[in-house]
Structure formats: structure tokens, C-alpha cells
Amino acid sequence: MPARRSTSKKTAAKTSTRAASDKLDLYAKHKNEYIAGKLPALVQVGPARYLAIAGRSAPGAEEFTRAIESLYNVAFTIRMARKFAGKDYAVTKLEGLWWRDAGASDPPDLFTIWNWQMLLRVPPFVSKREVASTIESLIAKGKSDNVRTVELIELTEGKCVQILHVGPYTEEQESIAKLRSFAEQAGRRFSGKHHEIYLSDPRRVKPPQLKTILRYPVV
């Protein structure tokens, strides 16, 4: 009996390891798109599929918080369904596009009203039909109608400059200035929305230690 239990444990461990290795990691698959240090870098970003939810408010406003909750509700429901179907993948970090009506793409502060689109990258096999059916299932389970505003989009940014910003979101100007100077020296200019990729959870990490990739498409 002891020998049999030992064999069973080894088999379970092997199965668990194999399952983990089979999980699709979009960051590992597209690692060249997430190169970011404290110095600016020029990167080529391919077309990407995202679950997205858009709105207009100050960061941290109730509308903003509800939107992120709805986005994650849809994302994790789809991911679990795919996992049970044998096509598992890791849910990615939250991302956000920010812009003002005047077209300026400065980083968001805590009080200004911004247009925003919050994003979670998903594999290309996630379909619009799947998103729609997931939303209906969540509504049937009593989730807020806000999940109906989640959509599946394709984002093509192409050539971008990006940098790792360490610190509060409200102190991104110095990092952005470095990006702008780097782009100009390369004969390029910003041509798209301010894009943030949140590597840290602000609920668990103090503002001085927050890590965020800042990205701008350039031409």
C-alpha cells in the first residue's frame, strides 16, 4: 500500500506539472512586446485581442470600479470554461487606454474626467460569440447589467515606444518626457493613446513601488 500511494503521488505531480506547462501564457508567447526597463525602448507590437470596457470618469470613481469588476467577471468566466474544455490560459494583467476630449494623452490624475478603455488581453481563439454567451450566462446568474458593455476588440498598435515607470500613476510625467525625447531622437512622434500595463496591484502595493509599463504608438 505505501508503494502504491507513492506512485499515485508521483503520477499526480507529473500530471499537475504537465497541466501547468500546457497553460498558455500570453506574456511568454509575446515576450518581445513587453520589454520595458527604466530606459525607453522601441518595440513592435502585433495585433492583439482584448476584452474591453469603456467609460468616462475620474480614475477610481464608482463607475470605473464597477467597470473593472465587470471586465474581470467576463474574463474569468471565459477562462474557466476554456480550462474545463482543455484549453487553459492565464488571465493577463489589467491594461488601460486613456485620453481626453481635446485629444491630449497625458497620464490620468485622480480628479480629472478622462475617457478610458480598460483591457484584458485574451488568446485569439476567444470569439465574440463566446463573449456574448458568457455575458448572458452572467446576467442569468444575477450579475450587473454592466457586464453587457464588455466587448471583444482587436488592437493594432504597431511600432511603439515604452518604458517601465516605477512610482505613483500621478508622477508619470518624467517617464513620458523620456519616451517623447527618445521618440524624437529616433525621428518619430506619438501617434496613439496613452497605454498603461499595470504590473502591480495598487490594493497591495504602495504607490512608490507601483510598476507600470507606459506605451505610445509612434510614426
Tab-separated table of C-alpha atoms in Angstrom:
chain	number	residue	atom	x	y	z
A	1	MET	CA	0.000	0.000	0.000
A	2	PRO	CA	2.686	2.618	0.832
A	3	ALA	CA	4.398	1.970	-2.503
A	4	ARG	CA	1.092	2.387	-4.309
A	5	ARG	CA	0.381	5.727	-2.601
A	6	SER	CA	3.880	6.933	-3.504
A	7	THR	CA	3.339	6.041	-7.147
A	8	SER	CA	-0.020	7.808	-7.089
A	9	LYS	CA	1.573	10.966	-5.702
A	10	LYS	CA	4.284	10.916	-8.360
A	11	THR	CA	1.680	10.489	-11.089
A	12	ALA	CA	-0.391	13.357	-9.698
A	13	ALA	CA	2.680	15.590	-9.535
A	14	LYS	CA	3.589	14.812	-13.130
A	15	THR	CA	0.021	15.489	-14.245
A	16	SER	CA	-0.022	18.816	-12.383
A	17	THR	CA	3.317	19.871	-13.893
A	18	ARG	CA	2.162	18.933	-17.372
A	19	ALA	CA	-1.101	20.832	-16.923
A	20	ALA	CA	0.771	23.951	-15.783
A	21	SER	CA	3.097	23.780	-18.772
A	22	ASP	CA	0.133	23.410	-21.107
A	23	LYS	CA	-1.405	26.678	-19.855
A	24	LEU	CA	-0.985	29.426	-22.460
A	25	ASP	CA	0.941	32.431	-21.127
A	26	LEU	CA	0.432	35.354	-23.490
A	27	TYR	CA	3.288	37.309	-21.898
A	28	ALA	CA	5.719	34.471	-22.542
A	29	LYS	CA	4.381	33.963	-26.064
A	30	HIS	CA	4.752	37.672	-26.907
A	31	LYS	CA	7.654	38.478	-24.582
A	32	ASN	CA	9.301	40.871	-27.053
A	33	GLU	CA	6.253	43.141	-26.773
A	34	TYR	CA	6.686	43.532	-23.021
A	35	ILE	CA	10.346	44.513	-22.898
A	36	ALA	CA	10.426	47.505	-20.559
A	37	GLY	CA	13.159	48.923	-18.383
A	38	LYS	CA	13.838	52.314	-16.873
A	39	LEU	CA	15.208	53.450	-20.239
A	40	PRO	CA	12.880	53.844	-23.235
A	41	ALA	CA	12.756	51.112	-25.852
A	42	LEU	CA	11.317	50.807	-29.336
A	43	VAL	CA	9.124	47.700	-29.718
A	44	GLN	CA	6.992	46.164	-32.433
A	45	VAL	CA	3.553	45.216	-31.115
A	46	GLY	CA	1.495	42.825	-33.191
A	47	PRO	CA	-2.308	42.732	-33.426
A	48	ALA	CA	-3.811	41.704	-30.098
A	49	ARG	CA	-7.276	40.627	-28.975
A	50	TYR	CA	-8.714	42.138	-25.809
A	51	LEU	CA	-11.777	42.036	-23.638
A	52	ALA	CA	-12.556	45.725	-23.238
A	53	ILE	CA	-14.881	48.024	-21.359
A	54	ALA	CA	-15.037	51.772	-21.939
A	55	GLY	CA	-16.255	54.717	-19.937
A	56	ARG	CA	-15.737	58.290	-18.900
A	57	SER	CA	-14.936	59.278	-15.319
A	58	ALA	CA	-12.155	60.099	-12.925
A	59	PRO	CA	-9.878	57.139	-12.134
A	60	GLY	CA	-11.171	55.362	-9.062
A	61	ALA	CA	-14.721	56.680	-9.453
A	62	GLU	CA	-17.551	54.240	-8.768
A	63	GLU	CA	-18.253	53.851	-12.496
A	64	PHE	CA	-14.602	52.979	-13.086
A	65	THR	CA	-14.515	50.419	-10.268
A	66	ARG	CA	-17.726	48.749	-11.465
A	67	ALA	CA	-16.367	48.542	-14.991
A	68	ILE	CA	-13.200	46.726	-13.901
A	69	GLU	CA	-15.255	44.297	-11.819
A	70	SER	CA	-17.452	43.529	-14.839
A	71	LEU	CA	-14.413	43.073	-17.060
A	72	TYR	CA	-12.902	40.524	-14.672
A	73	ASN	CA	-16.236	38.718	-14.271
A	74	VAL	CA	-16.348	38.061	-18.010
A	75	ALA	CA	-12.616	37.286	-18.264
A	76	PHE	CA	-12.503	34.667	-15.509
A	77	THR	CA	-15.755	33.030	-16.601
A	78	ILE	CA	-14.432	32.543	-20.126
A	79	ARG	CA	-11.089	31.342	-18.840
A	80	MET	CA	-12.668	28.728	-16.557
A	81	ALA	CA	-14.865	27.438	-19.386
A	82	ARG	CA	-11.806	27.107	-21.599
A	83	LYS	CA	-9.876	25.388	-18.816
A	84	PHE	CA	-12.588	22.747	-18.403
A	85	ALA	CA	-12.569	22.295	-22.184
A	86	GLY	CA	-8.826	21.567	-22.077
A	87	LYS	CA	-7.597	24.893	-23.496
A	88	ASP	CA	-6.329	26.723	-20.436
A	89	TYR	CA	-4.615	30.109	-20.392
A	90	ALA	CA	-3.517	32.661	-17.804
A	91	VAL	CA	-5.560	35.811	-17.293
A	92	THR	CA	-3.283	38.738	-18.070
A	93	LYS	CA	-2.569	41.963	-16.224
A	94	LEU	CA	-5.043	44.813	-16.471
A	95	GLU	CA	-4.263	47.426	-19.122
A	96	GLY	CA	-5.781	50.802	-19.903
A	97	LEU	CA	-6.016	53.377	-22.677
A	98	TRP	CA	-6.533	56.968	-21.516
A	99	TRP	CA	-7.390	60.142	-23.414
A	100	ARG	CA	-9.146	63.476	-23.040
A	101	ASP	CA	-11.707	65.049	-25.335
A	102	ALA	CA	-9.121	67.518	-26.596
A	103	GLY	CA	-7.012	64.579	-27.763
A	104	ALA	CA	-4.240	65.032	-25.209
A	105	SER	CA	-2.845	61.735	-23.965
A	106	ASP	CA	-1.219	62.748	-20.696
A	107	PRO	CA	-1.363	60.235	-17.835
A	108	PRO	CA	-4.557	60.227	-15.755
A	109	ASP	CA	-4.636	62.088	-12.478
A	110	LEU	CA	-7.019	61.284	-9.651
A	111	PHE	CA	-9.603	64.006	-10.256
A	112	THR	CA	-9.749	64.908	-13.961
A	113	ILE	CA	-12.546	63.353	-16.015
A	114	TRP	CA	-10.990	61.015	-18.564
A	115	ASN	CA	-12.126	58.812	-21.386
A	116	TRP	CA	-10.803	55.339	-20.718
A	117	GLN	CA	-10.909	51.830	-22.074
A	118	MET	CA	-9.792	49.088	-19.711
A	119	LEU	CA	-8.388	45.941	-21.288
A	120	LEU	CA	-7.511	42.305	-20.586
A	121	ARG	CA	-5.612	40.526	-23.346
A	122	VAL	CA	-7.054	37.170	-24.405
A	123	PRO	CA	-5.919	34.451	-26.825
A	124	PRO	CA	-7.007	34.711	-30.475
A	125	PHE	CA	-9.275	31.682	-30.111
A	126	VAL	CA	-11.681	33.607	-27.822
A	127	SER	CA	-14.643	34.585	-30.026
A	128	LYS	CA	-17.317	37.269	-29.999
A	129	ARG	CA	-19.997	34.586	-29.796
A	130	GLU	CA	-18.280	33.161	-26.725
A	131	VAL	CA	-18.154	36.586	-25.088
A	132	ALA	CA	-21.839	37.203	-25.840
A	133	SER	CA	-22.941	33.846	-24.402
A	134	THR	CA	-20.762	34.383	-21.322
A	135	ILE	CA	-22.372	37.762	-20.708
A	136	GLU	CA	-25.861	36.245	-20.955
A	137	SER	CA	-24.902	33.496	-18.500
A	138	LEU	CA	-23.601	36.067	-16.018
A	139	ILE	CA	-26.799	38.105	-16.318
A	140	ALA	CA	-28.803	34.939	-15.679
A	141	LYS	CA	-26.764	34.391	-12.503
A	142	GLY	CA	-27.644	37.863	-11.231
A	143	LYS	CA	-24.582	39.851	-12.252
A	144	SER	CA	-24.984	43.534	-13.009
A	145	ASP	CA	-26.174	44.588	-16.467
A	146	ASN	CA	-22.848	46.438	-16.646
A	147	VAL	CA	-21.270	43.234	-17.985
A	148	ARG	CA	-23.221	43.874	-21.214
A	149	THR	CA	-20.796	46.699	-22.004
A	150	VAL	CA	-17.827	44.324	-22.164
A	151	GLU	CA	-16.795	43.671	-25.755
A	152	LEU	CA	-14.112	41.852	-27.720
A	153	ILE	CA	-11.820	44.137	-29.718
A	154	GLU	CA	-8.700	43.941	-31.871
A	155	LEU	CA	-5.952	46.432	-31.129
A	156	THR	CA	-3.126	47.044	-33.590
A	157	GLU	CA	-0.505	49.451	-32.276
A	158	GLY	CA	2.471	48.511	-34.451
A	159	LYS	CA	5.697	50.373	-33.694
A	160	CYS	CA	5.686	51.724	-30.115
A	161	VAL	CA	7.947	53.278	-27.531
A	162	GLN	CA	7.628	52.093	-23.959
A	163	ILE	CA	9.239	52.358	-20.562
A	164	LEU	CA	8.851	50.906	-17.078
A	165	HIS	CA	7.531	53.560	-14.706
A	166	VAL	CA	8.129	52.879	-11.014
A	167	GLY	CA	6.059	55.041	-8.685
A	168	PRO	CA	2.589	56.619	-8.425
A	169	TYR	CA	0.442	56.952	-11.525
A	170	THR	CA	0.299	60.702	-10.919
A	171	GLU	CA	4.091	61.004	-11.325
A	172	GLU	CA	4.406	59.560	-14.803
A	173	GLN	CA	5.328	62.838	-16.493
A	174	GLU	CA	9.080	62.323	-16.163
A	175	SER	CA	8.830	58.858	-17.719
A	176	ILE	CA	6.655	60.205	-20.518
A	177	ALA	CA	9.143	63.004	-21.165
A	178	LYS	CA	11.857	60.368	-21.580
A	179	LEU	CA	9.665	58.496	-24.054
A	180	ARG	CA	8.904	61.628	-26.033
A	181	SER	CA	12.572	62.639	-26.209
A	182	PHE	CA	13.562	59.102	-27.237
A	183	ALA	CA	10.926	59.077	-29.986
A	184	GLU	CA	12.008	62.476	-31.303
A	185	GLN	CA	15.662	61.427	-31.397
A	186	ALA	CA	14.588	58.433	-33.496
A	187	GLY	CA	12.715	60.763	-35.865
A	188	ARG	CA	9.302	59.640	-34.628
A	189	ARG	CA	6.331	61.123	-32.770
A	190	PHE	CA	3.498	59.858	-30.592
A	191	SER	CA	0.526	58.791	-32.707
A	192	GLY	CA	-1.863	56.978	-30.380
A	193	LYS	CA	-3.461	56.864	-26.978
A	194	HIS	CA	-1.613	56.714	-23.669
A	195	HIS	CA	-1.416	52.983	-22.878
A	196	GLU	CA	-0.708	51.618	-19.400
A	197	ILE	CA	0.020	47.992	-18.473
A	198	TYR	CA	-0.365	47.504	-14.730
A	199	LEU	CA	2.244	45.103	-13.369
A	200	SER	CA	1.325	45.869	-9.744
A	201	ASP	CA	-1.958	45.718	-7.836
A	202	PRO	CA	-2.492	49.141	-6.177
A	203	ARG	CA	-4.559	47.445	-3.456
A	204	ARG	CA	-1.471	45.544	-2.314
A	205	VAL	CA	1.492	47.670	-3.402
A	206	LYS	CA	2.343	51.106	-2.017
A	207	PRO	CA	2.408	53.935	-4.608
A	208	PRO	CA	6.234	54.387	-4.597
A	209	GLN	CA	6.663	50.708	-5.558
A	210	LEU	CA	3.991	50.517	-8.254
A	211	LYS	CA	5.297	49.214	-11.586
A	212	THR	CA	3.568	50.219	-14.821
A	213	ILE	CA	4.612	49.838	-18.448
A	214	LEU	CA	3.879	53.069	-20.328
A	215	ARG	CA	3.416	52.664	-24.075
A	216	TYR	CA	2.764	55.004	-27.011
A	217	PRO	CA	2.379	54.058	-30.671
A	218	VAL	CA	4.692	56.133	-32.851
A	219	VAL	CA	5.051	57.043	-36.530
